[in-house]
Amino acid sequence: MKKRLIKEFTDIFEVPGEALFFSPGRVNLIGEHTDYNGGMVFPCAITFGTYAVVSKRTDSCMRLFSNNFKEKGIIDVALQTLHYDKKDDWANYVKGVLYFLQQEGFEIPCGLNILIEGNIPNGAGLSSSASLEVLTGTILKETFQLPISKLDIIKLSQKAENQFVGMNCGIMDQFIIGMGKKDHAIALDTGTLEYTYAPVQLKQASIIIMNTNKQRGLTDSKYNERRAECEHALSQIQTVVKIKNLCDLKETEFEKVQHVITSPVERKRARHAVLENIRVKKAIAALEKNDIEEFGALMNASHISLRDDYEVTGIELDTLVESAWNQSGTIGARMTGAGFGGCAIAIVRNDDIEDFTAAVRREYTQAIGYEPDFYIASIGDGAGKLAEL
Ligand code: GLA
């Protein structure tokens, strides 16, 4: 694929490529919708991701082409006039990062030709957009030796998604995509941005990604709505206790103060955030002790909370996960990412993977009317330059 991409670059831009970059997608093992509530998350980078071949130009034009959106052709972007334009589709993520880099004073001395190709399934909730943002930041840092840290690329990518594209996401996706490490998950405290790497050794089992293949529609607006619900619940709790984030609360503290949240729906949302955060801590400890069964049980509880209290699963994810729970080789299963469609993950004993996928495929297709997809996740490194060409 890499060789083909390098050749296609020359076909499209009529100059040779100068460098090859890669930025991964991610799955989150546990800790969903906690990252904008100051809680813990436990994601890992996967070996699916976004590749780019790049060469410098002599003018100040960015010429962008994606093999995933060939019908859009080359998208020309002038460095001086960057604004969101719906018709530019995927290129808005690149533009957002360019915009904020310049706004923060980083000088981009010339334009670039960039050919992109991703093998993250489209719209599957495995963070293809964050992958592209962090990829863009990494390309610019490496190509122009910009004095910007990895963490600042991560923060700037999140800002691009929040303020340029309008999706009010937390920092988890950009963080793991920037900081990911082969065969490790990251235990990240989103309140402080302190993090540690945890080896993911699942004895004789693997992480299976299960794609609902549901076309995602209103994900961004529903996501922003959940975030607003949490913020409102927090503001009411803050009238009785001094906390910065919902996830600062222990379970017993939440029980004591939850009555001040006037909306029953918002009370459920807050309960999810508080209890999910506690589950992440328990899950990290369980993995450390090699107690995979406990880890799996916490994954299951996470899904139930996302289904009943946070209400971000939907019939497709529930069908997939409930079918996974029914298989004898399953250690745990839950939705991953924002929800409303997208992917779920299951930890499945290696000997049972074939039976598992056959049965879940059959049950899901019967209930939903179309097939799911399955991939075995391998945990890879964060974004970086792969080669000078
Ligand atoms: C999306 C967002 C993340 C996070 C998850 C839910 O992936 O981009 O910031 O909030 O949803 O955990």
Coordinates of C-alpha atoms and ligand atoms in Angstrom, one line a residue:
M1 CA 0.0 0.0 0.0
K2 CA 2.8 2.4 0.9
K3 CA 4.6 1.8 -2.4
R4 CA 1.3 2.3 -4.3
L5 CA 0.6 5.5 -2.5
I6 CA 4.0 6.9 -3.2
K7 CA 3.5 6.2 -6.9
E8 CA 0.0 7.7 -7.0
F9 CA 1.4 10.8 -5.4
T10 CA 3.6 11.4 -8.4
D11 CA 0.7 10.7 -10.8
I12 CA -1.5 13.2 -9.0
F13 CA 0.9 16.0 -8.3
E14 CA 3.5 15.4 -11.0
V15 CA 6.4 15.7 -8.5
P16 CA 8.0 13.0 -6.3
G17 CA 6.8 12.6 -2.7
E18 CA 9.3 13.7 0.0
A19 CA 8.1 12.0 3.1
L20 CA 5.6 9.4 4.3
F21 CA 3.5 9.8 7.5
F22 CA 1.1 7.6 9.5
S23 CA -1.5 8.4 12.1
P24 CA -3.6 5.7 13.8
G25 CA -7.3 5.3 14.7
R26 CA -8.2 4.2 18.2
V27 CA -10.5 2.1 20.3
N28 CA -11.3 2.9 23.9
L29 CA -11.3 -0.1 26.1
I30 CA -13.3 1.6 28.9
G31 CA -14.2 5.1 30.1
E32 CA -16.8 6.5 27.7
H33 CA -18.1 10.0 27.8
T34 CA -15.8 10.8 30.8
D35 CA -13.2 12.8 28.9
Y36 CA -15.2 16.1 29.0
N37 CA -16.1 15.4 32.7
G38 CA -12.6 15.3 34.0
G39 CA -12.5 11.5 34.3
M40 CA -10.3 8.6 33.4
V41 CA -10.2 7.0 29.9
F42 CA -8.3 3.8 28.8
P43 CA -7.9 3.9 25.0
C44 CA -5.3 2.4 22.7
A45 CA -4.1 3.3 19.2
I46 CA -4.8 0.7 16.5
T47 CA -2.9 -0.3 13.4
F48 CA -5.7 0.9 11.2
G49 CA -5.1 4.6 10.4
T50 CA -4.4 7.4 7.9
Y51 CA -1.3 7.5 5.7
A52 CA 0.0 10.6 3.9
V53 CA 2.7 11.3 1.3
V54 CA 3.9 14.9 1.3
S55 CA 6.0 17.3 -0.7
K56 CA 6.8 21.0 -0.3
R57 CA 5.6 23.6 -2.8
T58 CA 7.1 26.9 -3.7
D59 CA 3.9 28.9 -3.3
S60 CA 1.6 29.2 -0.2
C61 CA -1.1 26.8 -1.5
M62 CA -2.0 23.5 0.2
R63 CA -3.1 21.0 -2.4
L64 CA -5.0 18.1 -0.8
F65 CA -6.2 14.8 -2.3
S66 CA -7.8 11.9 -0.5
N67 CA -8.0 8.4 -2.0
N68 CA -11.0 7.9 0.2
F69 CA -12.9 10.8 -1.4
K70 CA -11.6 10.7 -4.9
E71 CA -14.7 12.3 -6.3
K72 CA -13.8 15.5 -4.5
G73 CA -10.6 15.8 -6.6
I74 CA -7.7 18.0 -5.5
I75 CA -8.9 20.5 -2.8
D76 CA -6.9 23.8 -3.0
V77 CA -6.5 25.6 0.2
A78 CA -4.9 29.0 0.6
L79 CA -3.0 29.4 3.8
Q80 CA -4.1 33.0 4.2
T81 CA -7.9 32.3 3.9
L82 CA -8.9 29.4 6.0
H83 CA -12.5 28.9 6.8
Y84 CA -14.9 26.0 7.3
D85 CA -16.6 25.1 4.0
K86 CA -19.1 22.2 4.1
K87 CA -18.3 21.2 0.5
D88 CA -14.6 20.7 1.4
D89 CA -15.8 17.8 3.6
W90 CA -12.8 15.9 5.0
A91 CA -10.4 18.7 4.2
N92 CA -12.0 20.9 6.9
Y93 CA -10.1 18.8 9.5
V94 CA -6.8 19.7 7.8
K95 CA -7.8 23.3 7.4
G96 CA -8.8 23.6 11.1
V97 CA -5.4 22.5 12.2
L98 CA -3.7 24.8 9.8
Y99 CA -5.8 27.7 11.0
F100 CA -5.1 27.2 14.7
L101 CA -1.4 26.6 14.1
Q102 CA -1.0 29.9 12.4
Q103 CA -3.3 31.6 14.9
E104 CA -0.9 30.5 17.6
G105 CA 2.0 32.1 15.9
F106 CA 3.6 29.2 14.1
E107 CA 4.9 30.2 10.7
I108 CA 4.2 27.9 7.8
P109 CA 6.7 29.0 5.2
C110 CA 5.2 27.4 2.1
G111 CA 2.4 25.2 0.9
L112 CA 2.4 21.4 0.6
N113 CA 1.0 18.7 -1.7
I114 CA -0.6 16.1 0.5
L115 CA -2.0 12.7 -0.6
I116 CA -4.1 11.0 2.1
E117 CA -5.3 7.4 2.3
G118 CA -7.0 5.9 5.4
N119 CA -7.9 2.3 6.1
I120 CA -10.0 3.1 9.1
P121 CA -13.5 2.1 8.1
N122 CA -15.4 5.3 7.3
G123 CA -17.8 6.6 9.9
A124 CA -17.2 3.7 12.2
G125 CA -16.4 5.8 15.2
L126 CA -12.7 4.7 15.3
S127 CA -11.7 8.4 15.1
S128 CA -10.8 8.9 11.5
S129 CA -11.2 12.6 12.0
A130 CA -8.9 12.9 15.0
S131 CA -6.4 10.7 13.1
L132 CA -6.5 13.2 10.2
E133 CA -6.1 16.2 12.6
V134 CA -3.1 14.8 14.4
L135 CA -1.6 13.6 11.1
T136 CA -1.8 17.2 9.8
G137 CA -0.2 18.6 12.9
T138 CA 2.6 16.0 12.7
I139 CA 3.2 16.7 9.0
L140 CA 3.6 20.4 9.7
K141 CA 5.8 20.0 12.7
E142 CA 8.1 17.5 11.0
T143 CA 8.2 19.2 7.6
F144 CA 8.9 22.7 8.9
Q145 CA 10.6 21.8 12.2
L146 CA 8.0 23.8 14.1
P147 CA 8.8 24.2 17.8
I148 CA 5.6 22.6 19.0
S149 CA 5.3 19.7 21.4
K150 CA 3.2 16.6 20.8
L151 CA 0.9 17.6 23.6
D152 CA 0.3 21.0 21.9
I153 CA -0.4 19.3 18.6
I154 CA -3.0 17.2 20.5
K155 CA -4.6 20.2 22.1
L156 CA -4.6 22.1 18.9
S157 CA -6.2 19.2 17.0
Q158 CA -9.0 19.1 19.6
K159 CA -9.5 22.8 19.3
A160 CA -9.8 22.4 15.5
E161 CA -12.5 19.8 16.0
N162 CA -14.3 21.9 18.6
Q163 CA -14.1 25.3 17.1
F164 CA -13.5 24.8 13.4
V165 CA -15.7 21.8 12.8
G166 CA -18.1 22.3 15.7
M167 CA -17.9 18.9 17.4
N168 CA -17.4 19.6 21.0
C169 CA -15.3 16.5 21.7
G170 CA -13.1 15.8 24.7
I171 CA -9.3 15.2 24.4
M172 CA -9.2 11.4 24.4
D173 CA -9.1 10.7 20.7
Q174 CA -6.4 13.2 19.8
F175 CA -4.4 12.2 22.9
I176 CA -4.2 8.5 22.2
I177 CA -3.6 9.1 18.5
G178 CA -0.6 11.3 19.4
M179 CA 0.7 9.3 22.3
G180 CA -0.2 5.7 21.4
K181 CA 2.3 2.9 22.0
K182 CA 2.4 -0.5 20.5
D183 CA 0.8 -3.2 22.7
H184 CA -0.2 -0.6 25.3
A185 CA -3.3 1.3 26.4
I186 CA -3.0 4.7 28.0
A187 CA -4.6 5.3 31.4
L188 CA -5.3 9.1 31.0
D189 CA -6.7 11.3 33.6
T190 CA -8.4 13.9 31.5
G191 CA -8.7 16.3 34.5
T192 CA -5.0 16.7 34.8
L193 CA -3.7 15.1 31.6
E194 CA -1.4 12.8 33.7
Y195 CA -1.1 9.4 32.0
T196 CA 0.7 6.1 32.2
Y197 CA 1.1 3.3 29.7
A198 CA -0.4 -0.1 30.6
P199 CA 0.6 -3.2 28.7
V200 CA -2.4 -5.0 27.3
Q201 CA -1.8 -8.7 27.7
L202 CA -5.0 -10.6 27.4
K203 CA -3.6 -14.1 28.0
Q204 CA -5.2 -16.3 25.3
A205 CA -7.7 -13.7 24.1
S206 CA -8.0 -10.8 21.5
I207 CA -9.8 -7.6 21.1
I208 CA -12.4 -7.9 18.3
I209 CA -13.8 -4.7 16.8
M210 CA -17.4 -5.1 15.7
N211 CA -18.7 -2.6 13.3
T212 CA -22.5 -2.0 13.3
N213 CA -22.2 -0.5 9.8
K214 CA -25.0 1.8 10.8
Q215 CA -24.8 5.0 8.8
R216 CA -24.3 7.6 11.5
G217 CA -26.4 10.7 11.2
L218 CA -26.9 13.1 14.1
T219 CA -23.9 12.0 16.1
D220 CA -22.4 15.4 16.5
S221 CA -25.5 17.2 17.7
K222 CA -26.5 14.4 20.1
Y223 CA -22.9 14.3 21.4
N224 CA -23.0 18.0 22.0
E225 CA -26.4 17.6 23.7
R226 CA -25.0 15.0 26.1
R227 CA -22.1 17.3 26.9
A228 CA -24.4 20.2 27.7
E229 CA -26.6 18.0 29.9
C230 CA -23.5 17.1 32.0
E231 CA -22.4 20.7 32.2
H232 CA -25.8 21.7 33.5
A233 CA -25.9 18.9 36.0
L234 CA -22.4 20.0 37.2
S235 CA -23.5 23.6 37.6
Q236 CA -26.3 22.5 39.9
I237 CA -24.0 20.2 42.0
Q238 CA -21.6 23.0 42.3
T239 CA -24.2 25.0 44.3
V240 CA -23.7 22.4 47.1
V241 CA -20.1 21.0 46.7
K242 CA -16.9 22.5 45.5
I243 CA -15.9 20.4 42.5
K244 CA -14.4 21.2 39.2
N245 CA -15.7 18.2 37.2
L246 CA -18.4 15.6 37.6
C247 CA -15.8 12.9 37.8
D248 CA -14.3 14.4 40.9
L249 CA -17.2 12.8 42.8
K250 CA -17.0 9.4 44.5
E251 CA -20.0 7.2 44.4
T252 CA -21.2 8.0 47.9
E253 CA -20.7 11.7 47.4
F254 CA -22.8 11.6 44.3
E255 CA -25.5 9.7 46.2
K256 CA -25.6 12.6 48.7
V257 CA -25.9 15.4 46.2
Q258 CA -27.7 14.0 43.2
H259 CA -31.0 15.4 44.4
V260 CA -30.0 18.9 43.5
I261 CA -30.0 18.0 39.8
T262 CA -33.5 18.9 38.9
S263 CA -33.9 17.0 35.7
P264 CA -34.2 13.2 36.1
V265 CA -32.5 12.8 32.7
E266 CA -29.5 14.9 33.6
R267 CA -29.3 13.0 36.9
K268 CA -28.9 9.8 34.9
R269 CA -26.2 11.4 32.7
A270 CA -24.2 12.5 35.7
R271 CA -24.6 9.1 37.4
H272 CA -23.1 7.5 34.3
A273 CA -20.1 9.9 34.3
V274 CA -19.4 9.3 38.0
L275 CA -19.7 5.5 38.0
E276 CA -18.0 5.1 34.6
N277 CA -15.0 6.9 36.0
I278 CA -14.9 4.5 39.0
R279 CA -15.2 1.5 36.6
V280 CA -12.1 2.7 34.6
K281 CA -10.0 2.8 37.7
K282 CA -11.2 -0.7 38.7
A283 CA -10.5 -1.9 35.1
I284 CA -7.0 -0.6 35.1
A285 CA -6.3 -2.3 38.4
A286 CA -7.9 -5.6 37.1
L287 CA -5.7 -5.6 34.0
E288 CA -2.6 -4.9 36.2
K289 CA -3.5 -8.0 38.2
N290 CA -4.1 -10.0 35.0
D291 CA -7.7 -10.4 36.0
I292 CA -9.2 -10.4 32.6
E293 CA -12.6 -11.7 33.8
E294 CA -13.0 -8.7 36.1
F295 CA -12.0 -6.4 33.3
G296 CA -14.6 -8.0 31.0
A297 CA -17.3 -7.7 33.7
L298 CA -16.6 -4.0 34.0
M299 CA -16.8 -3.6 30.2
N300 CA -20.3 -5.2 30.3
A301 CA -21.4 -2.8 33.1
S302 CA -20.0 0.1 31.1
H303 CA -22.2 -0.8 28.2
I304 CA -25.3 -1.2 30.4
S305 CA -24.7 2.3 31.8
L306 CA -24.2 3.8 28.4
R307 CA -27.4 2.1 27.3
D308 CA -29.7 2.9 30.2
D309 CA -28.3 6.0 31.9
Y310 CA -26.4 7.8 29.1
E311 CA -28.6 6.5 26.2
V312 CA -26.0 6.6 23.5
T313 CA -26.2 3.0 22.3
G314 CA -29.3 2.4 20.1
I315 CA -30.6 -0.9 18.7
E316 CA -27.6 -1.7 16.5
L317 CA -25.0 -1.4 19.2
D318 CA -27.2 -3.1 21.7
T319 CA -28.0 -6.0 19.4
L320 CA -24.3 -6.5 18.6
V321 CA -23.1 -6.3 22.2
E322 CA -25.9 -8.4 23.6
S323 CA -25.2 -11.1 21.0
A324 CA -21.5 -10.9 21.9
W325 CA -22.5 -11.5 25.6
N326 CA -24.3 -14.6 24.7
Q327 CA -21.3 -16.3 23.1
S328 CA -19.3 -18.7 25.3
G329 CA -15.9 -17.3 24.2
T330 CA -16.7 -13.8 25.2
I331 CA -15.0 -12.3 28.3
G332 CA -16.6 -8.8 27.9
A333 CA -18.1 -6.5 25.3
R334 CA -19.2 -2.9 25.1
M335 CA -19.7 -0.1 22.6
T336 CA -16.6 2.1 22.1
G337 CA -16.4 5.8 21.2
A338 CA -19.2 8.3 21.0
G339 CA -22.0 5.7 20.3
F340 CA -25.2 6.2 18.3
G341 CA -23.8 3.5 15.9
G342 CA -20.2 3.0 15.1
C343 CA -18.3 0.2 16.7
A344 CA -18.3 -2.1 19.7
I345 CA -15.5 -4.2 21.0
A346 CA -15.4 -7.6 22.6
I347 CA -12.6 -9.5 24.3
V348 CA -12.9 -13.0 23.0
R349 CA -10.8 -16.2 23.7
N350 CA -8.6 -16.9 20.7
D351 CA -10.0 -20.5 20.2
D352 CA -13.5 -19.2 20.0
I353 CA -13.1 -16.2 17.6
E354 CA -14.4 -18.1 14.5
D355 CA -17.5 -19.4 16.2
F356 CA -18.0 -16.0 17.9
T357 CA -18.0 -14.0 14.6
A358 CA -20.2 -16.5 12.8
A359 CA -22.8 -16.5 15.6
V360 CA -22.8 -12.7 16.1
R361 CA -22.9 -12.1 12.4
R362 CA -25.9 -14.4 12.1
E363 CA -27.8 -13.0 15.0
Y364 CA -27.1 -9.3 14.2
T365 CA -28.1 -9.7 10.5
Q366 CA -31.3 -11.5 11.4
A367 CA -32.3 -8.7 13.8
I368 CA -31.0 -5.6 11.9
G369 CA -31.3 -6.6 8.3
Y370 CA -27.6 -6.0 7.2
E371 CA -24.3 -7.5 8.2
P372 CA -21.8 -6.2 10.8
D373 CA -18.0 -6.3 10.1
F374 CA -15.3 -7.8 12.4
Y375 CA -11.7 -6.9 12.7
I376 CA -9.0 -8.2 15.1
A377 CA -7.5 -5.1 16.7
S378 CA -3.8 -4.8 17.0
I379 CA -2.5 -2.1 19.2
G380 CA 0.0 0.2 17.4
D381 CA 2.1 3.4 17.9
G382 CA 0.9 7.0 17.8
A383 CA 1.3 9.4 14.8
G384 CA 4.7 10.0 13.3
K385 CA 6.9 10.2 10.2
L386 CA 7.5 6.7 8.7
A387 CA 10.2 7.6 6.1
E388 CA 12.0 10.3 4.1
L389 CA 11.5 9.4 0.5
Ligands
GLA1 C1 -15.8 10.7 20.9 C2 -15.1 12.0 21.4 C3 -14.2 11.7 22.6 C4 -15.0 11.0 23.7 C5 -15.8 9.8 23.1 C6 -16.8 9.2 24.2 O1 -14.9 9.8 20.4 O2 -14.3 12.5 20.3 O3 -13.7 12.9 23.0 O4 -15.8 11.9 24.4 O5 -16.6 10.2 22.0 O6 -16.1 8.7 25.2

